[in-house]
Amino acid sequence: MAATAESLERKEKLQGIGCSRKRKEDPRFIQGKGIYVDDVKLPGMVYGALVRSPHAHARIKSINKEKALALPGVITVLTADDLKPLNLHWMPTLGSDVQAVLADEKVGFQLQEVAMVIAEERYIAADGVDLVEVEYEELPAITDPHKSMDPDAPIIREDLVGKDEVGHGKRLHDNHIFTWEAGDKDSTDAVFDKAEVTIKEEILNPRVHPCPIETCGCVASFDKINGHLTVHMTTQNSHLVRTVLAMLSGIPESKIRVITNDIGGGFGNKVPIYPGYVVAIVASIVLGRPVKWIESRIENLSTTGFARDYHGTAELAADKEGHIQALRFNVLADHGAFNAHVSATKWPAGLFSICTGSYDIPTAYVKVDAVFTNKAPGGVAYRCSLRVTEAVYLIERMIDILAQKLNIDKAEIRRRNFIQADQFPYNTSLGWTLDSGNYGPALDKVLKAVDYEGLRKEQAEKRAKGELMGIGISTFTEIVGAGPTKACDILGIGLFDSCEIRVNPTGSAIARMGTQSQGQGHETTYAQIIATELGIPSDEIQVEEGDTDKAPYGAGTWGSRTTPVGAAAVTKAARKIRDKARKIAAHLLEVSEDDLEWDVDQFRVKGVPDQVKTMKEIAMAAYSNVPEGMENGLEAVDYYDPPNFTFPFGAYVCVIDIDPQTGEIKVRRFYALDDCGTRINDMIIEGQIHGGLTEAFAVSMGQLIDFDEEGNLLGNSLMDYFVPTAVETPHWETDYTVTPSPHHPLGAKGVAESPHVGGIPCFSNAVIDALSHLGVTHVDMPHTAARIWKKLHELGVAK
Amino acid sequence: MSKTQVNFILNGQPVEVLVEPRELLIHVLREQLLQTGSHIGCETSHCGACTVDFNGESVKSCTLFAVQAQDAKVITVEGLVSNGELHPLQQAFMDEHGLQCGYCTPGMLMRSYRLLQENPDPTEAEIRQGISGNLCRCTGYQNIIKSIQKAAAVINESGHDEAKSA
């Protein structure tokens, strides 16, 4: 039926899919009424603060609590020995390992958790920390993963000695965790042996940290009378946390409630379960009082959820025209002192094998070896899916290096290797089925927008004058939406997601999901989807997440899975309701269901324009006048297990100028085209792109979690760790194409991580492009002025 | 530890608190006075989430002892609404998608509030410089800048420039 002006007007009023609806969350945030974990204050609440190790590797000889306990206001001091009777001194990690909740005889990284002081007031807890006396015997530390498997390397994990494996195949050394391979090694080696051109480069994805402005924390409250445990916490995945807490504590899952109200940014940092949460919970169980534990910034940067630390050796084989014939990537992964890497899949290196990117590469082999070092554990996906940034960084750097070697333009070499639109769905040589893509037109659109040819001309002119200008290109493909339960799980639980919608008699609705917003605006966008599917105005749809007592079970928000998985569940739940509504409408109009057609917010009898039942009328009928044999009510639940991941893509161009004497980099222009399939809210998408690009800028230009040889963290406050201010942050230009996902009910793919994943190599490619005429093929991040100046000095450019 | 009585004006209302000399203003605002709009992101005065307006200046309230607030005039984000109406900055942040997780927002709003008093018609570069003490991880600042520009235009047109508590 053709849309009439009248129906278009009704559609617009719904504020459904495709409109830039203002955010439902904002009124509380702009008035300071958000509820973040540190805002939670319960009667009788006490405070916990952690005693942490100053050493990266040491034996604990003794812990003396006496002075701390003597301080008025200190209630108790918990150590591993106190947790042992409860069997809570170790906890399982997301990497099939265990992690000390409080150090058990030994510490393996600087600032590892050793004890928790519980006190009546926050300041007294901090005072108590200073009074706990811990005697250490220092041990030699390993901070270079390349030295972890040396024959004489000190053993970091004595608790694992004699264990052949930590979840993923045979260990080769006491400091080795796993070897993981994908692809065909023999045929890849064979292609390399006879290739016309091969290139090889050592490429590091340095250790960085997501650093949300809100640190991690919790308020644990155990009710001794009825045995209920309530935990308010900063988690991106409350249901999984509840399951883990039930497993750890033995408290029935039905008596555990995890509540997450507002979260001050996550970016992967708030996926794992950290020792501080567990000790606070134990303290609350022991004391029967609510216990609050909030990390300091230094604790956050030093001990929770770092990302990357992937030391890659990348190789490509190609013909002389630059057609890539084979890819071989070997990675040494530094996992720190416990294997707490979030892989969330059947594969210990997560989705790293997406590393063939947007290119038609017939043969490939990748291998990842993970080792222990005396650094903090974690290994989260910092605004990306599991190891996807690492993978995309390697391929997007390597294709540039190949172009340089063959003297082919960096845009042209991409075109020559792109998977073509008619090849989708496309099976990669490493086993993925890319759902949809249209890479060539996206790149062309961007090159035209920035006048690429003109830029290259300008660059040549500048080079002739000794000036340094770089043009970076990135044409990336992401993999998001973990994921199909046949491939993805956390501690055995599949990574489906869920939605429950109930339409009230008067036609408004409440919807609850298993995901968790950390600023993405779920309350706004989920309502838009339901509005379009059910014809209920967005403003009359209440969206709730983050309370395990209310929401259906889901795996939370990370890895850009909200749209690919959560939004699919929302859509399907809404469609179940619409199906029932159709039956009710047919009953009310006394026609058969087949005679009805859906029109924005009503069912109408085909060909009889005035024979309609609006959703509002149907909602009331669901509670008062249903067809015989039908149950009352109008609600549905959907648990959505996606058939595949989704594969958003983009084409980015970055233009920079480098000051040859100081090494300072000025980003002149950054143009980002993203294709995330169907777009739900342009305003929010654009905001996500801005944020992701800024985080990419941060990683590429300055972020580094660095250590000295003794394992001391070199810089763990915001004085040292780079978070760009408005002054450094470039202006972003955004654009898009729309290539829907064929398997997602809305065709949507997810977007928030693309700019981070695609942005990082784009910046690096620009920096290295500026130096490429000097013979430079690669420089590791971060591209700080000091590091670039050093490079320019080596090259004889800076005097 | 002995406590000291401190009196100051918070969002237009006189308040009286008993504090330890070492207590930071942010903790007293949040925990005694229950004004939890101002947030803590670093406690080292880098992130700006705790920014409040203090005697007509933007101050990071994690860098100030509460005792230093004696007789001061303090405005927090809770004081921006006047006669039930949002301040033009609040409205503009909402209209221009100048916030995402909301954690830096109260500090960002309070800094912007003072910035526009100092410079009612700032250029983009002046805004970028003016908010450089406030970190945001979500927005990339671009829409924050747009929000401040929009609020400046609204204020300049209507003359609305005071929080009720100012």
Short mmCIF file of C-alpha atoms in Angstrom, two decimals, chain A residues 386-716:
data_model
loop_
_atom_site.label_atom_id
_atom_site.label_comp_id
_atom_site.label_asym_id
_atom_site.label_seq_id
_atom_site.Cartn_x
_atom_site.Cartn_y
_atom_site.Cartn_z
CA LEU A 386 37.93 -9.68 20.81
CA ARG A 387 41.42 -9.04 19.29
CA VAL A 388 39.88 -7.36 16.25
CA THR A 389 41.83 -4.11 16.56
CA GLU A 390 45.03 -6.14 16.70
CA ALA A 391 44.05 -8.07 13.57
CA VAL A 392 42.87 -5.08 11.55
CA TYR A 393 45.95 -3.10 12.54
CA LEU A 394 48.24 -5.76 11.11
CA ILE A 395 46.50 -6.15 7.76
CA GLU A 396 45.90 -2.42 7.26
CA ARG A 397 49.56 -1.69 8.00
CA MET A 398 50.81 -4.56 5.87
CA ILE A 399 48.86 -3.62 2.76
CA ASP A 400 50.44 -0.16 2.97
CA ILE A 401 53.88 -1.71 3.29
CA LEU A 402 53.19 -3.88 0.24
CA ALA A 403 52.12 -0.80 -1.72
CA GLN A 404 55.33 0.93 -0.75
CA LYS A 405 57.44 -2.05 -1.73
CA LEU A 406 55.79 -2.28 -5.16
CA ASN A 407 55.45 1.46 -5.61
CA ILE A 408 51.71 1.15 -6.10
CA ASP A 409 49.34 3.82 -4.80
CA LYS A 410 47.91 2.92 -1.39
CA ALA A 411 44.31 3.35 -2.53
CA GLU A 412 44.90 1.45 -5.74
CA ILE A 413 46.42 -1.58 -4.01
CA ARG A 414 43.32 -1.82 -1.86
CA ARG A 415 41.06 -1.75 -4.89
CA ARG A 416 43.07 -4.53 -6.48
CA ASN A 417 42.55 -6.74 -3.45
CA PHE A 418 39.01 -5.90 -2.32
CA ILE A 419 36.45 -8.64 -2.02
CA GLN A 420 33.94 -7.63 -4.69
CA ALA A 421 30.27 -6.91 -3.94
CA ASP A 422 29.12 -9.96 -5.92
CA GLN A 423 31.34 -12.29 -3.85
CA PHE A 424 29.18 -11.91 -0.71
CA PRO A 425 28.49 -13.88 1.35
CA TYR A 426 32.23 -14.40 1.20
CA ASN A 427 34.12 -17.20 2.91
CA THR A 428 37.54 -16.09 4.10
CA SER A 429 40.51 -18.40 4.03
CA LEU A 430 40.48 -18.35 7.83
CA GLY A 431 36.93 -19.55 8.12
CA TRP A 432 34.61 -16.53 8.42
CA THR A 433 31.58 -15.90 6.27
CA LEU A 434 31.40 -12.15 5.70
CA ASP A 435 27.71 -11.29 5.47
CA SER A 436 27.72 -8.29 3.15
CA GLY A 437 29.96 -5.56 1.89
CA ASN A 438 30.53 -3.07 -0.87
CA TYR A 439 34.04 -1.82 -0.37
CA GLY A 440 35.02 -0.19 -3.67
CA PRO A 441 32.26 2.44 -3.81
CA ALA A 442 32.87 3.32 -0.15
CA LEU A 443 36.54 4.01 -0.80
CA ASP A 444 35.80 5.94 -3.99
CA LYS A 445 33.30 8.15 -2.17
CA VAL A 446 35.87 9.04 0.46
CA LEU A 447 38.70 9.65 -2.00
CA LYS A 448 36.47 11.98 -3.95
CA ALA A 449 35.36 13.83 -0.83
CA VAL A 450 38.94 14.57 0.22
CA ASP A 451 40.28 15.12 -3.32
CA TYR A 452 42.78 12.32 -2.91
CA GLU A 453 44.59 13.05 -6.13
CA GLY A 454 45.01 16.66 -5.15
CA LEU A 455 46.37 15.59 -1.77
CA ARG A 456 48.95 13.30 -3.34
CA LYS A 457 50.01 16.14 -5.62
CA GLU A 458 50.35 18.47 -2.67
CA GLN A 459 52.34 15.85 -0.82
CA ALA A 460 54.80 15.53 -3.69
CA GLU A 461 55.25 19.29 -3.76
CA LYS A 462 55.80 19.41 -0.01
CA ARG A 463 58.31 16.60 -0.09
CA ALA A 464 60.29 18.51 -2.67
CA LYS A 465 60.51 21.33 -0.13
CA GLY A 466 61.51 18.99 2.71
CA GLU A 467 58.11 19.14 4.40
CA LEU A 468 56.44 16.08 5.89
CA MET A 469 52.83 15.42 4.95
CA GLY A 470 51.12 12.06 5.34
CA ILE A 471 47.95 10.59 3.90
CA GLY A 472 46.61 7.58 5.72
CA ILE A 473 44.01 5.20 4.35
CA SER A 474 42.18 2.45 6.14
CA THR A 475 39.59 0.23 4.49
CA PHE A 476 38.71 -2.10 7.28
CA THR A 477 36.21 -4.84 7.93
CA GLU A 478 35.15 -5.54 11.48
CA ILE A 479 33.58 -8.59 13.00
CA VAL A 480 31.05 -7.85 15.73
CA GLY A 481 28.02 -9.25 17.45
CA ALA A 482 29.33 -12.11 19.55
CA GLY A 483 27.72 -14.22 18.89
CA PRO A 484 26.41 -17.44 17.61
CA THR A 485 26.31 -19.79 20.57
CA LYS A 486 27.89 -22.51 18.49
CA ALA A 487 31.02 -20.35 18.43
CA CYS A 488 30.75 -18.10 21.45
CA ASP A 489 30.38 -18.57 25.14
CA ILE A 490 31.54 -17.21 28.47
CA LEU A 491 32.12 -19.92 31.05
CA GLY A 492 29.90 -22.18 29.00
CA ILE A 493 26.99 -19.76 28.64
CA GLY A 494 26.03 -18.93 25.08
CA LEU A 495 26.17 -15.36 23.90
CA PHE A 496 22.57 -14.93 22.80
CA ASP A 497 20.70 -11.88 24.01
CA SER A 498 17.18 -11.20 25.05
CA CYS A 499 14.24 -8.87 25.20
CA GLU A 500 10.92 -8.95 27.00
CA ILE A 501 8.19 -6.52 25.97
CA ARG A 502 4.86 -5.99 27.67
CA VAL A 503 2.21 -3.76 26.13
CA ASN A 504 -0.07 -2.26 28.75
CA PRO A 505 -3.88 -2.05 28.35
CA THR A 506 -3.71 1.65 27.48
CA GLY A 507 -1.18 1.03 24.76
CA SER A 508 2.12 2.06 26.34
CA ALA A 509 4.86 -0.54 26.77
CA ILE A 510 7.74 -1.59 28.94
CA ALA A 511 10.71 -3.44 27.51
CA ARG A 512 13.63 -5.07 29.26
CA MET A 513 16.82 -6.35 27.76
CA GLY A 514 19.86 -8.38 28.75
CA THR A 515 22.22 -5.74 27.42
CA GLN A 516 23.65 -2.78 29.34
CA SER A 517 24.14 0.79 28.17
CA GLN A 518 27.30 2.61 29.22
CA GLY A 519 26.40 5.76 27.34
CA GLN A 520 25.29 4.33 24.00
CA GLY A 521 21.71 5.45 24.50
CA HIS A 522 19.84 2.14 24.58
CA GLU A 523 16.79 3.67 26.26
CA THR A 524 16.44 5.85 23.20
CA THR A 525 17.23 3.52 20.31
CA TYR A 526 15.58 0.34 21.54
CA ALA A 527 12.37 2.32 21.94
CA GLN A 528 12.71 3.50 18.34
CA ILE A 529 12.84 -0.08 17.12
CA ILE A 530 9.78 -1.06 19.12
CA ALA A 531 7.98 2.07 17.95
CA THR A 532 8.47 1.11 14.33
CA GLU A 533 7.62 -2.54 14.87
CA LEU A 534 4.56 -1.98 17.05
CA GLY A 535 3.31 1.47 16.20
CA ILE A 536 3.65 2.68 19.78
CA PRO A 537 5.22 6.15 20.15
CA SER A 538 8.83 5.95 21.41
CA ASP A 539 7.99 8.25 24.27
CA GLU A 540 5.46 5.74 25.59
CA ILE A 541 7.97 2.90 25.68
CA GLN A 542 9.95 2.44 28.87
CA VAL A 543 13.27 0.64 28.35
CA GLU A 544 15.02 -0.99 31.30
CA GLU A 545 18.28 -2.84 31.62
CA GLY A 546 20.80 -3.62 34.29
CA ASP A 547 18.79 -5.32 37.00
CA THR A 548 19.03 -9.09 36.98
CA ASP A 549 15.80 -9.38 38.97
CA LYS A 550 13.89 -7.64 36.21
CA ALA A 551 15.58 -8.15 32.87
CA PRO A 552 15.74 -11.42 30.97
CA TYR A 553 19.11 -13.17 30.78
CA GLY A 554 21.58 -11.74 28.32
CA ALA A 555 25.31 -11.43 27.83
CA GLY A 556 25.49 -7.67 28.08
CA THR A 557 26.97 -4.90 26.01
CA TRP A 558 30.48 -5.23 24.65
CA GLY A 559 31.95 -6.17 21.29
CA SER A 560 29.33 -4.02 19.50
CA ARG A 561 26.85 -6.79 20.23
CA THR A 562 23.90 -4.65 21.28
CA THR A 563 22.64 -3.93 17.78
CA PRO A 564 23.56 -7.24 16.11
CA VAL A 565 22.24 -9.40 18.95
CA GLY A 566 20.18 -7.31 21.42
CA ALA A 567 18.34 -5.27 18.81
CA ALA A 568 17.54 -8.44 16.92
CA ALA A 569 15.93 -9.86 20.06
CA VAL A 570 13.98 -6.63 20.49
CA THR A 571 12.75 -6.78 16.91
CA LYS A 572 11.73 -10.41 17.15
CA ALA A 573 9.96 -9.94 20.48
CA ALA A 574 8.07 -6.98 18.97
CA ARG A 575 7.13 -9.05 15.93
CA LYS A 576 5.74 -11.80 18.15
CA ILE A 577 3.52 -9.18 19.75
CA ARG A 578 2.47 -7.85 16.38
CA ASP A 579 1.53 -11.35 15.28
CA LYS A 580 -0.75 -11.69 18.27
CA ALA A 581 -2.09 -8.18 17.70
CA ARG A 582 -3.01 -9.19 14.16
CA LYS A 583 -5.06 -12.09 15.47
CA ILE A 584 -6.84 -9.80 17.91
CA ALA A 585 -7.48 -7.24 15.20
CA ALA A 586 -8.93 -9.90 12.92
CA HIS A 587 -11.22 -10.97 15.75
CA LEU A 588 -12.34 -7.40 16.45
CA LEU A 589 -12.92 -6.62 12.77
CA GLU A 590 -14.48 -10.01 12.14
CA VAL A 591 -12.25 -10.75 9.17
CA SER A 592 -9.54 -13.27 8.54
CA GLU A 593 -5.94 -12.39 9.40
CA ASP A 594 -5.05 -12.56 5.72
CA ASP A 595 -7.44 -9.71 5.01
CA LEU A 596 -5.42 -7.35 7.19
CA GLU A 597 -2.48 -5.16 6.37
CA TRP A 598 -0.17 -3.33 8.81
CA ASP A 599 -0.11 0.43 8.45
CA VAL A 600 2.31 2.21 10.82
CA ASP A 601 0.33 1.83 14.02
CA GLN A 602 -2.81 -0.03 12.98
CA PHE A 603 -4.17 -3.01 11.15
CA ARG A 604 -6.59 -2.20 8.39
CA VAL A 605 -8.80 -4.34 6.22
CA LYS A 606 -7.28 -4.39 2.75
CA GLY A 607 -9.21 -2.17 0.41
CA VAL A 608 -11.45 -0.81 3.20
CA PRO A 609 -9.59 2.25 4.48
CA ASP A 610 -11.91 3.02 7.37
CA GLN A 611 -11.96 -0.52 8.75
CA VAL A 612 -9.04 -0.23 11.15
CA LYS A 613 -7.97 -1.22 14.63
CA THR A 614 -5.19 0.83 16.10
CA MET A 615 -2.50 -0.69 18.29
CA LYS A 616 -4.01 1.21 21.20
CA GLU A 617 -7.40 -0.41 20.64
CA ILE A 618 -5.83 -3.81 20.18
CA ALA A 619 -3.86 -3.41 23.41
CA MET A 620 -7.03 -2.79 25.38
CA ALA A 621 -8.74 -5.70 23.66
CA ALA A 622 -5.83 -7.97 24.64
CA TYR A 623 -6.94 -7.48 28.22
CA SER A 624 -10.68 -7.46 27.64
CA ASN A 625 -11.81 -9.10 24.42
CA VAL A 626 -9.55 -11.76 22.93
CA PRO A 627 -10.58 -14.46 20.48
CA GLU A 628 -11.77 -17.69 22.00
CA GLY A 629 -8.89 -19.89 23.06
CA MET A 630 -6.37 -17.06 23.19
CA GLU A 631 -4.64 -16.09 26.45
CA ASN A 632 -5.08 -12.55 27.69
CA GLY A 633 -2.24 -10.09 27.72
CA LEU A 634 0.09 -8.68 25.11
CA GLU A 635 3.68 -9.55 25.80
CA ALA A 636 6.54 -11.54 24.39
CA VAL A 637 10.05 -12.65 25.15
CA ASP A 638 12.73 -13.41 22.64
CA TYR A 639 16.12 -15.00 23.12
CA TYR A 640 18.08 -14.35 19.97
CA ASP A 641 20.98 -16.53 18.97
CA PRO A 642 22.43 -14.96 15.84
CA PRO A 643 23.19 -17.23 12.89
CA ASN A 644 26.42 -15.36 12.18
CA PHE A 645 28.44 -12.34 13.25
CA THR A 646 27.95 -9.07 11.40
CA PHE A 647 30.73 -7.40 9.45
CA PRO A 648 30.56 -3.59 9.44
CA PHE A 649 33.15 -1.86 7.31
CA GLY A 650 34.45 1.56 6.52
CA ALA A 651 36.83 3.66 4.50
CA TYR A 652 38.81 6.34 6.30
CA VAL A 653 41.32 8.93 5.18
CA CYS A 654 43.54 10.95 7.48
CA VAL A 655 45.80 13.82 6.46
CA ILE A 656 48.59 14.92 8.76
CA ASP A 657 51.55 17.24 8.80
CA ILE A 658 54.65 16.51 10.86
CA ASP A 659 56.92 19.27 12.07
CA PRO A 660 60.32 18.03 10.88
CA GLN A 661 62.16 19.67 13.76
CA THR A 662 59.92 18.79 16.71
CA GLY A 663 58.17 15.63 15.58
CA GLU A 664 54.79 17.12 16.45
CA ILE A 665 51.93 15.79 14.41
CA LYS A 666 49.02 17.93 13.35
CA VAL A 667 45.94 16.13 12.09
CA ARG A 668 44.69 18.33 9.31
CA ARG A 669 41.72 16.27 8.24
CA PHE A 670 40.02 13.03 9.12
CA TYR A 671 37.22 11.75 6.93
CA ALA A 672 35.40 8.64 8.09
CA LEU A 673 32.86 6.73 6.06
CA ASP A 674 31.15 3.92 7.93
CA ASP A 675 28.78 1.27 6.73
CA CYS A 676 26.94 -0.30 9.63
CA GLY A 677 24.00 -1.52 7.59
CA THR A 678 20.57 -0.19 8.56
CA ARG A 679 20.85 2.96 10.67
CA ILE A 680 18.58 3.35 13.68
CA ASN A 681 19.49 6.86 14.90
CA ASP A 682 21.90 9.00 12.86
CA MET A 683 22.57 11.41 15.70
CA ILE A 684 23.65 8.63 18.03
CA ILE A 685 25.65 6.83 15.34
CA GLU A 686 27.55 10.00 14.57
CA GLY A 687 28.23 10.54 18.26
CA GLN A 688 29.58 7.01 18.53
CA ILE A 689 31.84 7.58 15.53
CA HIS A 690 33.21 10.79 17.03
CA GLY A 691 33.97 9.01 20.29
CA GLY A 692 35.52 5.98 18.64
CA LEU A 693 37.74 8.09 16.42
CA THR A 694 38.89 10.05 19.44
CA GLU A 695 39.80 6.84 21.21
CA ALA A 696 41.63 5.69 18.08
CA PHE A 697 43.50 8.99 18.05
CA ALA A 698 44.41 8.43 21.70
CA VAL A 699 45.78 4.95 21.08
CA SER A 700 47.68 5.84 17.97
CA MET A 701 49.13 9.10 19.18
CA GLY A 702 49.86 8.65 22.83
CA GLN A 703 48.51 5.82 24.95
CA LEU A 704 50.96 3.35 26.42
CA ILE A 705 51.05 1.30 29.58
CA ASP A 706 54.79 0.87 29.95
CA PHE A 707 57.01 -0.86 32.49
CA ASP A 708 60.63 -0.84 33.52
CA GLU A 709 62.59 -4.08 33.81
CA GLU A 710 61.59 -4.56 37.42
CA GLY A 711 57.93 -4.40 36.54
CA ASN A 712 57.29 -0.89 37.80
CA LEU A 713 54.50 0.74 35.85
CA LEU A 714 55.87 3.91 34.29
CA GLY A 715 53.03 6.33 34.61
CA ASN A 716 49.64 5.28 35.92
#
